[in-house]
Amino acid sequence: MFLIKGLACLALLALSHAQFATNYQSGRNGMVHLFEWKWDDIAAECENFLGPYGYAGLQVSPVNENAVIGNRPWWERYQPISYKLNTRSGNEEQFANMVRRCNNVGVRTYVDVVFNHMAANGGTTGTGGSNADPSSKSFPAVPFSSLDFNPTCAITNYADPTNVRNCELVGLRDLNQGNSWVRDKIVDFLNHLTDLGVAGFRVDAAKHMWPGDLEAIYGRLNNLNTNHGFSSGAKPYIFQEVIDLGGEAISKSEYTGLGAITEFRHSDSIGKVFRGKDQLRYLTNWGTSWGFAASDRSLVFVDNHDNQRGHGAGGADVLTYKVPKQYKMASAFMLAHPFGTPRIMSSFAFDDTDQGPPTTDGHNIASPQFNSDNSCSGGWVCEHRWRQIYNMVAFRNAVGDAQLQNWWDNGSNQISFSRGSQGFVAFNNDNYDLNSSLQTGLSAGTYCDVISGTKSGSGCTGKTITVGSDGRANIYIGSSEEDGVVAIHVNAKL
Ligand code: ARE
Ligand code: CA
């Protein structure tokens, strides 16, 4: 009896410290990173699009005051000046209003939190009007002084964990998270966001902080705010930016006990596969066999705000909106496959890798404009509003936890599989047509292909696929079609 009680207690304890649950509303899946969007625009997007189309969550750009830098590159937001919620995206009132409105329509908010460092030399004025002097490590609006930082040294050697964690990443003043004042300020900042109703955090540059320090910080985080619909005792979902493509001293496994990690190998591998550098048939064991962290520890993505423009890790193989056919195929695969917690990138168009978001006057961020086909204009790419992508979010919601079954491949770059009897998807990345009778796992009937169209009333604006009483259907994907994928699911039955 004592033993059983003890075990139950341990289980509860483990649960109460778990930062691995996404806190999504049941029936919803799929997170979108609305990179550089303004809070008022996101609030409207939750109500008009993300909520109705089934998205579960959104990641915002950093919310705290950052250094104002000359021609306003996007990356100024990774140079904190204080923890006041004042950026080009809006102020605290606007942020709080956004979180509330998004939660009201079932869409959770995840904040990109930057606390490895403060601004580098040159960042002297903040977006909230605060002043700082990074050259003397003085950030009075927090306040932090030189005592709160590690001694100045540059990160030069990824084979040396101490250099990576105690020195400065590209000159950014490196906070000492072992210092109790620093911890207090970080914990206050994160708990303030939780009080406002956020559901979790993307921890920027986690690899550059000691796991023990992060554990101490995470251990002091408040439960989620039950006034926003979270269950009592729920903890913030934490996904840590740890770039681990292998070959370095620091490994993601040092962080997976604390929360999820951004699985960069997923981005790297999916890019290589859909660029034709690896065959689609090898996707049959997609997951930990590819070197990925466990499914519930892996935040997965095709591209992120860094690697889509050559910052951070990853190179030429990363797929972005600039190669739309392969990008949509990779995104559809990620969303159809049960592995990991998928995050969709929503970009602004860029030519120059430093270029900031669209503005009205060089400083103030411009709002996205919307076209009748749901797509965006005004410099915003809005991959999350591409039919092939948002319809695959609906696919993911429709299939739920159904097992991956009925795997088929042609021995090279044509594959298909079902998610139980809920959904079926097929891909053709060969330079000849796919034209085969395939097992869909679905019940007999006519279905709308949610890639080429959408179910509308009793009709379909794209291809239809007829499943026979044996579950088989004739699947055709021409090699020169606009999209190399077809997808059907129970909610798209006509
Ligand atoms: C900018 C300028 C710099 C200048 C600096 C200070 O570009 O030239 O020295 O300001 O004045 C972003 C941008 C940076 C930018 C920075 C601050 O990408 O260009 O610097 O904001 O404004 C490493 C880290 C990883 C990091 C990537 C970019 O490990 O944490 O580099 N990613 C996050 C964010 C970025 C952000 C920061 C961190 C900083 O997602 O958007 O930087 O907050 C190997 C390693 C990787 C390493 C990679 C590149 O692959 O495995 O760990 O990634 O090399 O060094
Ligand atoms: Ca550090």
Coordinates of C-alpha atoms and ligand atoms in Angstrom, one line a residue:
M1 CA 0.0 0.0 0.0
F2 CA 2.7 2.4 1.1
L3 CA 4.6 1.5 -2.1
I4 CA 1.6 2.1 -4.3
K5 CA 0.9 5.4 -2.7
G6 CA 4.5 6.4 -3.1
L7 CA 4.5 5.4 -6.7
A8 CA 1.3 7.4 -7.3
C9 CA 2.9 10.4 -5.6
L10 CA 6.0 10.1 -7.8
A11 CA 3.8 9.9 -10.9
L12 CA 1.9 13.0 -9.9
L13 CA 5.2 14.8 -9.2
A14 CA 6.6 13.9 -12.6
L15 CA 3.3 15.1 -14.2
S16 CA 3.4 18.4 -12.3
H17 CA 6.8 19.1 -13.7
A18 CA 6.1 18.1 -17.2
Q19 CA 6.6 20.8 -19.7
F20 CA 6.0 18.5 -22.7
A21 CA 2.3 18.9 -23.2
T22 CA 1.4 21.4 -25.8
N23 CA -1.8 22.6 -24.0
Y24 CA -3.7 22.5 -27.3
Q25 CA -7.4 22.4 -27.1
S26 CA -8.6 18.9 -27.9
G27 CA -9.3 18.3 -31.6
R28 CA -6.8 21.0 -32.7
N29 CA -3.3 20.6 -33.9
G30 CA -0.7 22.6 -35.8
M31 CA 1.2 25.7 -34.7
V32 CA 2.1 28.7 -36.9
H33 CA 4.9 31.1 -36.4
L34 CA 3.5 34.5 -37.3
F35 CA 6.9 36.0 -37.7
E36 CA 7.0 39.8 -37.1
W37 CA 3.2 40.2 -37.1
K38 CA 1.6 42.9 -35.0
W39 CA -0.6 41.9 -32.0
D40 CA -3.7 43.6 -33.3
D41 CA -3.4 41.7 -36.6
I42 CA -2.8 38.4 -34.9
A43 CA -5.9 38.9 -32.8
A44 CA -8.0 39.4 -35.9
E45 CA -6.2 36.5 -37.6
C46 CA -7.2 34.2 -34.7
E47 CA -10.8 35.2 -35.1
N48 CA -11.0 35.3 -38.9
F49 CA -8.7 32.4 -39.9
L50 CA -6.7 30.4 -37.3
G51 CA -9.7 29.6 -35.1
P52 CA -12.1 28.7 -37.9
Y53 CA -9.5 26.7 -39.9
G54 CA -8.5 24.5 -36.9
Y55 CA -5.1 25.8 -36.0
A56 CA -4.1 25.0 -32.4
G57 CA -1.5 27.6 -31.7
L58 CA 0.7 30.4 -32.8
Q59 CA 4.3 31.5 -32.0
V60 CA 4.9 35.2 -31.8
S61 CA 8.1 37.1 -32.3
P62 CA 9.8 38.3 -29.1
V63 CA 7.4 40.4 -27.0
N64 CA 9.8 42.3 -24.9
E65 CA 11.5 45.6 -25.6
N66 CA 14.4 45.4 -28.0
A67 CA 17.2 47.6 -29.3
V68 CA 16.2 49.9 -32.2
I69 CA 18.7 49.2 -35.0
G70 CA 19.4 51.5 -37.9
N71 CA 17.5 50.1 -40.9
R72 CA 15.2 48.0 -38.7
P73 CA 16.4 44.4 -39.5
W74 CA 14.2 41.6 -38.3
W75 CA 16.9 40.5 -36.0
E76 CA 16.8 43.6 -33.8
R77 CA 14.1 41.7 -31.9
Y78 CA 16.8 39.3 -30.6
Q79 CA 18.6 42.2 -28.7
P80 CA 16.6 42.7 -25.5
I81 CA 16.8 46.1 -23.7
S82 CA 14.2 45.3 -21.0
Y83 CA 11.3 43.0 -20.2
K84 CA 8.7 45.7 -20.8
L85 CA 6.2 44.4 -23.3
N86 CA 6.8 47.0 -26.0
T87 CA 7.9 46.2 -29.5
R88 CA 7.1 47.1 -33.1
S89 CA 4.3 44.5 -32.8
G90 CA 2.5 46.4 -30.1
N91 CA 2.4 47.2 -26.4
E92 CA 1.3 45.2 -23.4
E93 CA -2.4 46.1 -23.6
Q94 CA -2.5 45.0 -27.2
F95 CA -0.6 41.8 -26.5
A96 CA -2.9 40.9 -23.6
N97 CA -5.9 41.6 -25.7
M98 CA -4.5 39.4 -28.5
V99 CA -3.8 36.5 -26.1
R100 CA -7.3 36.8 -24.7
R101 CA -9.0 36.9 -28.1
C102 CA -7.0 34.0 -29.5
N103 CA -7.7 31.8 -26.4
N104 CA -11.4 32.7 -26.8
V105 CA -11.4 31.0 -30.2
G106 CA -9.2 28.0 -29.1
V107 CA -5.9 29.2 -30.4
R108 CA -2.9 29.1 -27.9
T109 CA -0.1 31.6 -27.8
Y110 CA 3.6 30.6 -27.5
V111 CA 6.2 33.4 -26.9
D112 CA 9.7 33.4 -28.3
V113 CA 11.6 34.3 -25.1
V114 CA 15.1 35.7 -25.3
F115 CA 17.0 35.5 -22.0
N116 CA 20.4 34.1 -22.8
H117 CA 21.6 37.6 -23.4
M118 CA 20.8 41.3 -23.8
A119 CA 21.6 43.7 -26.6
A120 CA 25.1 43.9 -28.2
N121 CA 27.1 47.1 -28.4
G122 CA 25.3 49.7 -30.4
G123 CA 21.9 48.9 -29.1
T124 CA 21.3 52.0 -26.9
T125 CA 17.6 52.8 -27.3
G126 CA 14.8 50.4 -26.9
T127 CA 11.4 50.1 -28.7
G128 CA 9.8 51.2 -25.5
G129 CA 11.9 54.3 -25.1
S130 CA 14.3 52.8 -22.5
N131 CA 18.0 53.5 -22.7
A132 CA 20.9 51.1 -22.2
D133 CA 24.6 51.0 -22.5
P134 CA 25.6 47.6 -23.7
S135 CA 29.3 48.5 -23.8
S136 CA 29.3 48.9 -20.0
K137 CA 26.6 46.1 -19.6
S138 CA 24.1 48.5 -18.2
F139 CA 20.4 47.9 -18.8
P140 CA 18.7 50.2 -16.2
A141 CA 15.2 49.4 -17.4
V142 CA 15.4 45.8 -15.9
P143 CA 17.8 46.7 -14.1
F144 CA 20.9 44.7 -15.0
S145 CA 24.4 45.8 -14.4
S146 CA 27.8 44.3 -15.3
L147 CA 27.6 42.1 -12.2
D148 CA 24.8 40.2 -13.9
F149 CA 26.8 39.1 -17.0
N150 CA 29.5 36.7 -17.8
P151 CA 32.9 38.1 -18.5
T152 CA 33.3 39.3 -22.1
C153 CA 34.6 36.6 -24.5
A154 CA 33.4 35.5 -27.9
I155 CA 31.9 32.1 -28.9
T156 CA 34.5 30.7 -31.1
N157 CA 34.4 26.9 -30.4
Y158 CA 31.3 24.7 -30.6
A159 CA 33.5 21.8 -29.3
D160 CA 33.8 23.6 -25.9
P161 CA 30.6 23.7 -23.9
T162 CA 31.9 26.4 -21.5
N163 CA 32.8 28.7 -24.4
V164 CA 29.3 28.1 -26.0
R165 CA 27.5 28.8 -22.7
N166 CA 29.6 31.4 -21.0
C167 CA 30.7 33.6 -23.9
E168 CA 28.9 36.0 -26.2
L169 CA 26.9 34.8 -29.2
V170 CA 27.7 37.3 -32.0
G171 CA 28.6 39.9 -29.4
L172 CA 25.3 39.8 -27.5
R173 CA 25.9 40.6 -23.8
D174 CA 25.8 37.2 -22.1
L175 CA 23.6 37.0 -18.9
N176 CA 24.7 34.7 -16.1
Q177 CA 21.7 32.6 -15.4
G178 CA 23.5 31.2 -12.3
N179 CA 23.0 34.6 -10.7
S180 CA 19.9 34.8 -8.4
W181 CA 18.9 38.3 -9.5
V182 CA 19.1 37.3 -13.1
R183 CA 17.0 34.2 -12.4
D184 CA 14.4 36.3 -10.5
K185 CA 14.1 38.7 -13.4
I186 CA 13.7 35.9 -16.0
V187 CA 11.2 34.1 -13.8
D188 CA 9.1 37.3 -13.3
F189 CA 9.1 37.9 -17.0
L190 CA 7.9 34.4 -17.9
N191 CA 5.3 34.3 -15.1
H192 CA 4.0 37.7 -16.2
L193 CA 3.4 36.2 -19.7
T194 CA 1.7 33.1 -18.2
D195 CA -0.6 35.4 -16.1
L196 CA -1.6 37.1 -19.4
G197 CA -2.7 33.7 -20.7
V198 CA 0.1 32.3 -22.8
A199 CA 0.4 28.5 -23.2
G200 CA 4.2 28.2 -23.4
F201 CA 7.6 29.4 -24.6
R202 CA 10.1 29.0 -27.3
V203 CA 13.4 29.4 -25.5
D204 CA 15.8 31.2 -27.7
A205 CA 19.5 30.1 -27.7
A206 CA 18.8 27.4 -25.0
K207 CA 22.0 25.7 -26.1
H208 CA 23.9 28.7 -24.8
M209 CA 22.6 28.2 -21.3
W210 CA 23.4 25.5 -18.7
P211 CA 20.7 22.9 -18.4
G212 CA 21.0 23.1 -14.6
D213 CA 20.2 26.9 -14.7
L214 CA 17.2 26.3 -17.1
E215 CA 15.9 23.5 -14.8
A216 CA 16.0 26.0 -11.8
I217 CA 14.2 28.6 -13.9
Y218 CA 11.6 26.2 -15.3
G219 CA 11.0 24.8 -11.8
R220 CA 9.7 28.2 -10.7
L221 CA 7.2 28.8 -13.5
N222 CA 3.6 29.3 -12.6
N223 CA 0.9 27.0 -13.8
L224 CA -1.2 28.3 -16.7
N225 CA -3.9 30.8 -16.1
T226 CA -7.2 28.9 -15.6
N227 CA -9.1 32.1 -16.4
H228 CA -8.0 31.4 -20.0
G229 CA -9.5 27.9 -20.2
F230 CA -6.4 25.9 -19.2
S231 CA -6.9 23.0 -16.8
S232 CA -5.6 23.5 -13.3
G233 CA -2.1 22.4 -12.8
A234 CA -1.2 22.7 -16.5
K235 CA 2.4 23.9 -17.0
P236 CA 3.7 26.0 -19.9
Y237 CA 4.8 24.0 -22.9
I238 CA 8.5 24.6 -23.4
F239 CA 10.4 24.1 -26.7
Q240 CA 14.0 25.0 -26.5
E241 CA 16.1 26.2 -29.4
V242 CA 18.9 23.7 -29.4
I243 CA 20.5 23.3 -32.8
D244 CA 22.0 19.8 -32.8
L245 CA 22.9 18.5 -36.3
G246 CA 25.7 16.4 -34.7
G247 CA 29.4 16.9 -34.5
E248 CA 29.3 19.3 -31.6
A249 CA 30.0 19.0 -27.9
I250 CA 26.5 20.0 -26.8
S251 CA 23.7 17.5 -27.5
K252 CA 20.0 17.9 -27.5
S253 CA 19.7 15.0 -25.1
E254 CA 21.0 17.4 -22.3
Y255 CA 17.7 19.4 -22.8
T256 CA 15.0 16.8 -23.7
G257 CA 14.5 16.0 -20.0
L258 CA 13.5 19.7 -19.4
G259 CA 11.2 20.3 -22.4
A260 CA 10.9 19.7 -26.1
I261 CA 13.6 20.9 -28.5
T262 CA 13.5 22.4 -31.9
E263 CA 14.4 19.3 -34.0
F264 CA 16.7 20.8 -36.7
R265 CA 17.4 17.4 -38.1
H266 CA 13.8 17.2 -39.2
S267 CA 14.2 20.4 -41.1
D268 CA 17.4 19.3 -42.6
S269 CA 16.2 15.8 -43.6
I270 CA 12.8 16.8 -45.0
G271 CA 14.6 19.4 -47.2
K272 CA 17.0 16.8 -48.6
V273 CA 14.3 14.3 -49.2
F274 CA 11.9 16.6 -51.1
R275 CA 14.8 18.2 -53.0
G276 CA 15.4 14.7 -54.4
K277 CA 18.6 14.1 -52.6
D278 CA 17.1 11.2 -50.7
Q279 CA 14.4 8.9 -51.9
L280 CA 10.8 9.2 -50.6
R281 CA 10.6 5.4 -49.9
Y282 CA 13.1 5.9 -47.1
L283 CA 10.5 7.9 -45.2
T284 CA 9.0 4.6 -44.2
N285 CA 10.8 4.8 -40.8
W286 CA 10.5 8.6 -40.4
G287 CA 11.1 9.5 -36.7
T288 CA 13.7 8.6 -34.1
S289 CA 15.5 6.3 -36.7
W290 CA 16.5 9.4 -38.5
G291 CA 18.2 10.7 -35.4
F292 CA 15.3 12.8 -34.2
A293 CA 14.4 13.2 -30.5
A294 CA 11.4 11.4 -29.2
S295 CA 8.1 12.5 -30.8
D296 CA 6.8 14.4 -27.8
R297 CA 10.2 16.1 -27.4
S298 CA 10.4 17.2 -31.0
L299 CA 9.1 20.5 -32.3
V300 CA 9.3 19.9 -36.0
F301 CA 9.3 22.3 -39.0
V302 CA 10.3 22.5 -42.7
D303 CA 12.0 25.9 -42.2
N304 CA 12.3 28.4 -39.5
H305 CA 12.9 32.2 -39.4
D306 CA 16.7 31.7 -39.3
N307 CA 17.4 28.9 -41.7
Q308 CA 15.0 30.1 -44.4
R309 CA 17.4 33.1 -44.8
G310 CA 20.7 31.3 -44.1
H311 CA 21.1 32.4 -40.5
G312 CA 21.9 29.8 -37.9
A313 CA 22.4 26.2 -38.9
G314 CA 21.3 24.4 -42.1
G315 CA 22.1 25.4 -45.6
A316 CA 21.1 25.1 -49.2
D317 CA 18.9 22.1 -48.6
V318 CA 16.3 24.0 -46.4
L319 CA 13.0 24.3 -48.3
T320 CA 11.2 27.7 -48.2
Y321 CA 8.3 29.4 -49.8
K322 CA 10.7 30.2 -52.7
V323 CA 10.4 26.6 -53.9
P324 CA 6.6 26.2 -53.5
K325 CA 6.0 22.8 -55.0
Q326 CA 8.6 21.0 -52.9
Y327 CA 7.7 23.2 -49.9
K328 CA 4.1 22.2 -50.0
M329 CA 4.9 18.5 -50.4
A330 CA 7.3 18.6 -47.4
S331 CA 4.7 20.5 -45.4
A332 CA 2.0 18.1 -46.3
F333 CA 4.2 15.2 -45.3
M334 CA 5.0 16.8 -42.0
L335 CA 1.3 17.4 -41.3
A336 CA 0.2 14.0 -42.5
H337 CA 2.8 12.1 -40.5
P338 CA 2.2 11.5 -36.8
F339 CA 5.7 12.3 -35.7
G340 CA 6.4 15.4 -33.6
T341 CA 4.7 18.7 -32.9
P342 CA 4.6 20.6 -36.3
R343 CA 5.2 24.3 -36.6
I344 CA 4.4 26.1 -39.8
M345 CA 6.5 29.1 -40.8
S346 CA 4.6 32.2 -41.9
S347 CA 7.0 34.5 -43.6
F348 CA 7.3 38.0 -45.1
A349 CA 8.9 38.0 -48.6
F350 CA 12.6 38.9 -48.6
D351 CA 15.5 39.2 -50.9
D352 CA 18.1 40.5 -48.5
T353 CA 18.6 38.3 -45.4
D354 CA 18.7 41.2 -43.0
Q355 CA 15.6 42.8 -44.4
G356 CA 12.8 43.5 -41.8
P357 CA 9.1 43.0 -42.3
P358 CA 7.0 45.2 -44.6
T359 CA 6.5 48.7 -43.1
T360 CA 4.4 51.8 -43.9
D361 CA 7.3 54.2 -43.3
G362 CA 10.5 52.2 -42.8
H363 CA 9.7 51.8 -39.1
N364 CA 6.1 50.9 -38.4
I365 CA 5.1 47.4 -39.4
A366 CA 2.5 47.2 -42.2
S367 CA -0.6 44.9 -41.8
P368 CA -1.1 42.0 -44.1
Q369 CA -3.6 42.4 -46.9
F370 CA -5.9 39.4 -47.8
N371 CA -7.0 38.2 -51.3
S372 CA -10.2 36.4 -52.0
D373 CA -8.5 33.0 -52.2
N374 CA -7.3 33.5 -48.6
S375 CA -3.7 34.3 -49.6
C376 CA -1.9 37.4 -48.4
S377 CA -0.4 40.4 -50.2
G378 CA 1.4 43.5 -49.0
G379 CA 4.7 41.7 -48.7
W380 CA 3.4 38.9 -46.5
V381 CA 3.7 35.3 -47.8
C382 CA 1.4 33.7 -45.2
E383 CA 2.2 30.1 -46.0
H384 CA -0.4 29.2 -43.3
R385 CA -3.0 30.6 -45.6
W386 CA -2.0 28.4 -48.6
R387 CA -4.8 26.0 -49.2
Q388 CA -2.4 23.0 -49.4
I389 CA -1.2 23.9 -46.0
Y390 CA -4.3 24.9 -44.0
N391 CA -6.2 21.9 -45.5
M392 CA -3.5 19.6 -44.2
V393 CA -3.9 21.2 -40.7
A394 CA -7.6 20.1 -41.1
F395 CA -6.4 16.7 -42.2
R396 CA -4.2 16.4 -39.0
N397 CA -7.2 17.3 -36.9
A398 CA -9.4 14.8 -38.7
V399 CA -7.1 11.9 -38.3
G400 CA -6.3 12.6 -34.6
D401 CA -4.2 9.8 -33.1
A402 CA -4.9 7.2 -35.8
Q403 CA -2.0 5.0 -36.6
L404 CA 0.1 5.2 -39.7
Q405 CA -1.0 2.2 -41.9
N406 CA -1.0 0.9 -45.4
W407 CA 2.4 2.2 -46.3
W408 CA 3.2 1.8 -50.0
D409 CA 6.1 2.9 -52.2
N410 CA 7.1 2.2 -55.7
G411 CA 10.7 1.6 -54.8
S412 CA 11.7 5.2 -55.4
N413 CA 9.9 8.5 -55.0
Q414 CA 6.2 7.6 -55.0
I415 CA 4.7 6.8 -51.6
S416 CA 1.3 6.7 -49.9
F417 CA 0.0 5.8 -46.4
S418 CA -3.2 6.1 -44.4
R419 CA -3.8 7.3 -40.9
G420 CA -6.0 4.4 -39.7
S421 CA -9.3 4.7 -41.6
Q422 CA -9.4 8.4 -41.2
G423 CA -7.2 9.8 -43.8
F424 CA -5.0 8.9 -46.8
V425 CA -2.2 10.8 -48.6
A426 CA 0.0 10.1 -51.6
F427 CA 3.2 11.8 -52.9
N428 CA 4.9 11.8 -56.3
N429 CA 8.5 13.2 -56.4
D430 CA 9.5 11.1 -59.4
N431 CA 9.9 12.6 -62.8
Y432 CA 7.1 10.3 -64.2
D433 CA 3.5 10.0 -63.3
L434 CA 2.1 8.1 -60.3
N435 CA -0.9 6.1 -61.6
S436 CA -1.7 3.1 -59.3
S437 CA -4.5 1.4 -57.5
L438 CA -3.6 2.0 -53.8
Q439 CA -5.1 0.9 -50.5
T440 CA -6.5 4.0 -48.8
G441 CA -7.8 2.4 -45.6
L442 CA -10.9 4.6 -46.0
S443 CA -14.5 3.5 -46.3
A444 CA -16.1 3.4 -49.8
G445 CA -17.2 6.7 -51.2
T446 CA -16.1 9.8 -53.1
Y447 CA -13.7 12.1 -51.4
C448 CA -12.5 15.6 -52.2
D449 CA -8.7 15.9 -52.6
V450 CA -7.9 18.7 -50.1
I451 CA -4.7 19.6 -51.9
S452 CA -6.1 20.6 -55.3
G453 CA -9.3 21.9 -53.8
T454 CA -11.7 22.1 -50.9
K455 CA -14.9 20.5 -50.0
S456 CA -17.6 23.1 -50.4
G457 CA -21.1 22.0 -49.6
S458 CA -21.7 18.7 -51.3
G459 CA -19.1 19.5 -54.0
C460 CA -15.4 19.8 -54.4
T461 CA -13.4 22.6 -56.0
G462 CA -10.5 20.2 -56.9
K463 CA -10.0 16.5 -57.9
T464 CA -12.2 13.8 -56.5
I465 CA -11.0 10.4 -55.5
T466 CA -13.3 7.4 -55.4
V467 CA -12.6 4.7 -52.9
G468 CA -14.1 1.2 -53.6
S469 CA -15.6 -1.2 -51.2
D470 CA -12.2 -2.9 -50.8
G471 CA -10.6 0.5 -49.7
R472 CA -8.6 0.9 -52.9
A473 CA -8.7 3.9 -55.2
N474 CA -7.0 4.8 -58.4
I475 CA -4.5 7.5 -57.5
Y476 CA -3.0 9.7 -60.2
I477 CA -0.5 12.4 -59.7
G478 CA 1.1 13.7 -62.9
S479 CA 4.8 14.6 -62.6
S480 CA 4.2 18.0 -63.9
E481 CA 1.2 18.9 -61.8
E482 CA 1.2 22.0 -59.7
D483 CA 1.2 19.9 -56.5
G484 CA 2.9 16.5 -56.1
V485 CA 0.5 15.3 -53.4
V486 CA -3.1 14.3 -53.0
A487 CA -4.9 14.0 -49.6
I488 CA -8.3 12.8 -48.5
H489 CA -9.9 12.3 -45.1
V490 CA -13.2 11.5 -43.4
N491 CA -14.3 15.2 -43.2
A492 CA -13.7 15.6 -46.9
K493 CA -16.1 12.8 -47.9
L494 CA -18.7 14.0 -50.4
Ligands
ARE1 C1 23.1 40.5 -35.4 C2 24.1 40.6 -36.5 C3 25.5 40.2 -36.1 C4 26.0 41.1 -34.9 C5 24.9 40.9 -33.8 C6 25.3 41.8 -32.6 O1 23.7 39.8 -37.6 O2 26.4 40.3 -37.2 O3 27.2 40.6 -34.4 O4 23.6 41.3 -34.3 O5 25.3 43.2 -33.1 C7 19.5 36.8 -34.7 C8 20.3 36.8 -36.0 C9 21.7 37.3 -35.8 C10 21.7 38.7 -35.1 C11 21.0 38.4 -33.7 C12 21.0 39.6 -32.8 O6 20.3 35.5 -36.6 O7 22.3 37.5 -37.1 O8 23.0 39.2 -34.9 O9 19.6 38.0 -34.0 O10 20.3 40.6 -33.4 C13 23.6 30.0 -33.4 C14 22.8 29.9 -32.1 C15 21.3 30.0 -32.2 C16 20.9 31.2 -33.0 C17 21.7 31.1 -34.4 C18 21.3 32.3 -35.3 O11 23.2 28.6 -31.5 O12 20.8 30.1 -30.9 O13 23.1 31.1 -34.2 N1 19.5 31.4 -33.2 C19 18.7 32.2 -32.3 C20 17.6 33.0 -33.0 C21 18.2 34.0 -33.9 C22 18.9 35.0 -33.1 C23 19.6 34.5 -31.9 C24 19.5 33.2 -31.5 C25 20.1 35.5 -31.0 O14 16.8 32.1 -33.7 O15 17.2 34.6 -34.8 O16 19.9 35.7 -33.9 O17 19.1 35.8 -30.1 C26 26.2 26.1 -35.7 C27 25.7 25.8 -34.4 C28 24.5 26.7 -34.1 C29 24.7 28.1 -34.4 C30 25.1 28.2 -35.9 C31 25.4 29.7 -36.3 O18 25.4 25.5 -36.7 O19 25.3 24.5 -34.2 O20 24.1 26.5 -32.7 O21 23.5 28.8 -34.2 O22 26.3 27.5 -36.0 O23 26.4 30.2 -35.5
CA2 CA 25.1 32.1 -22.3

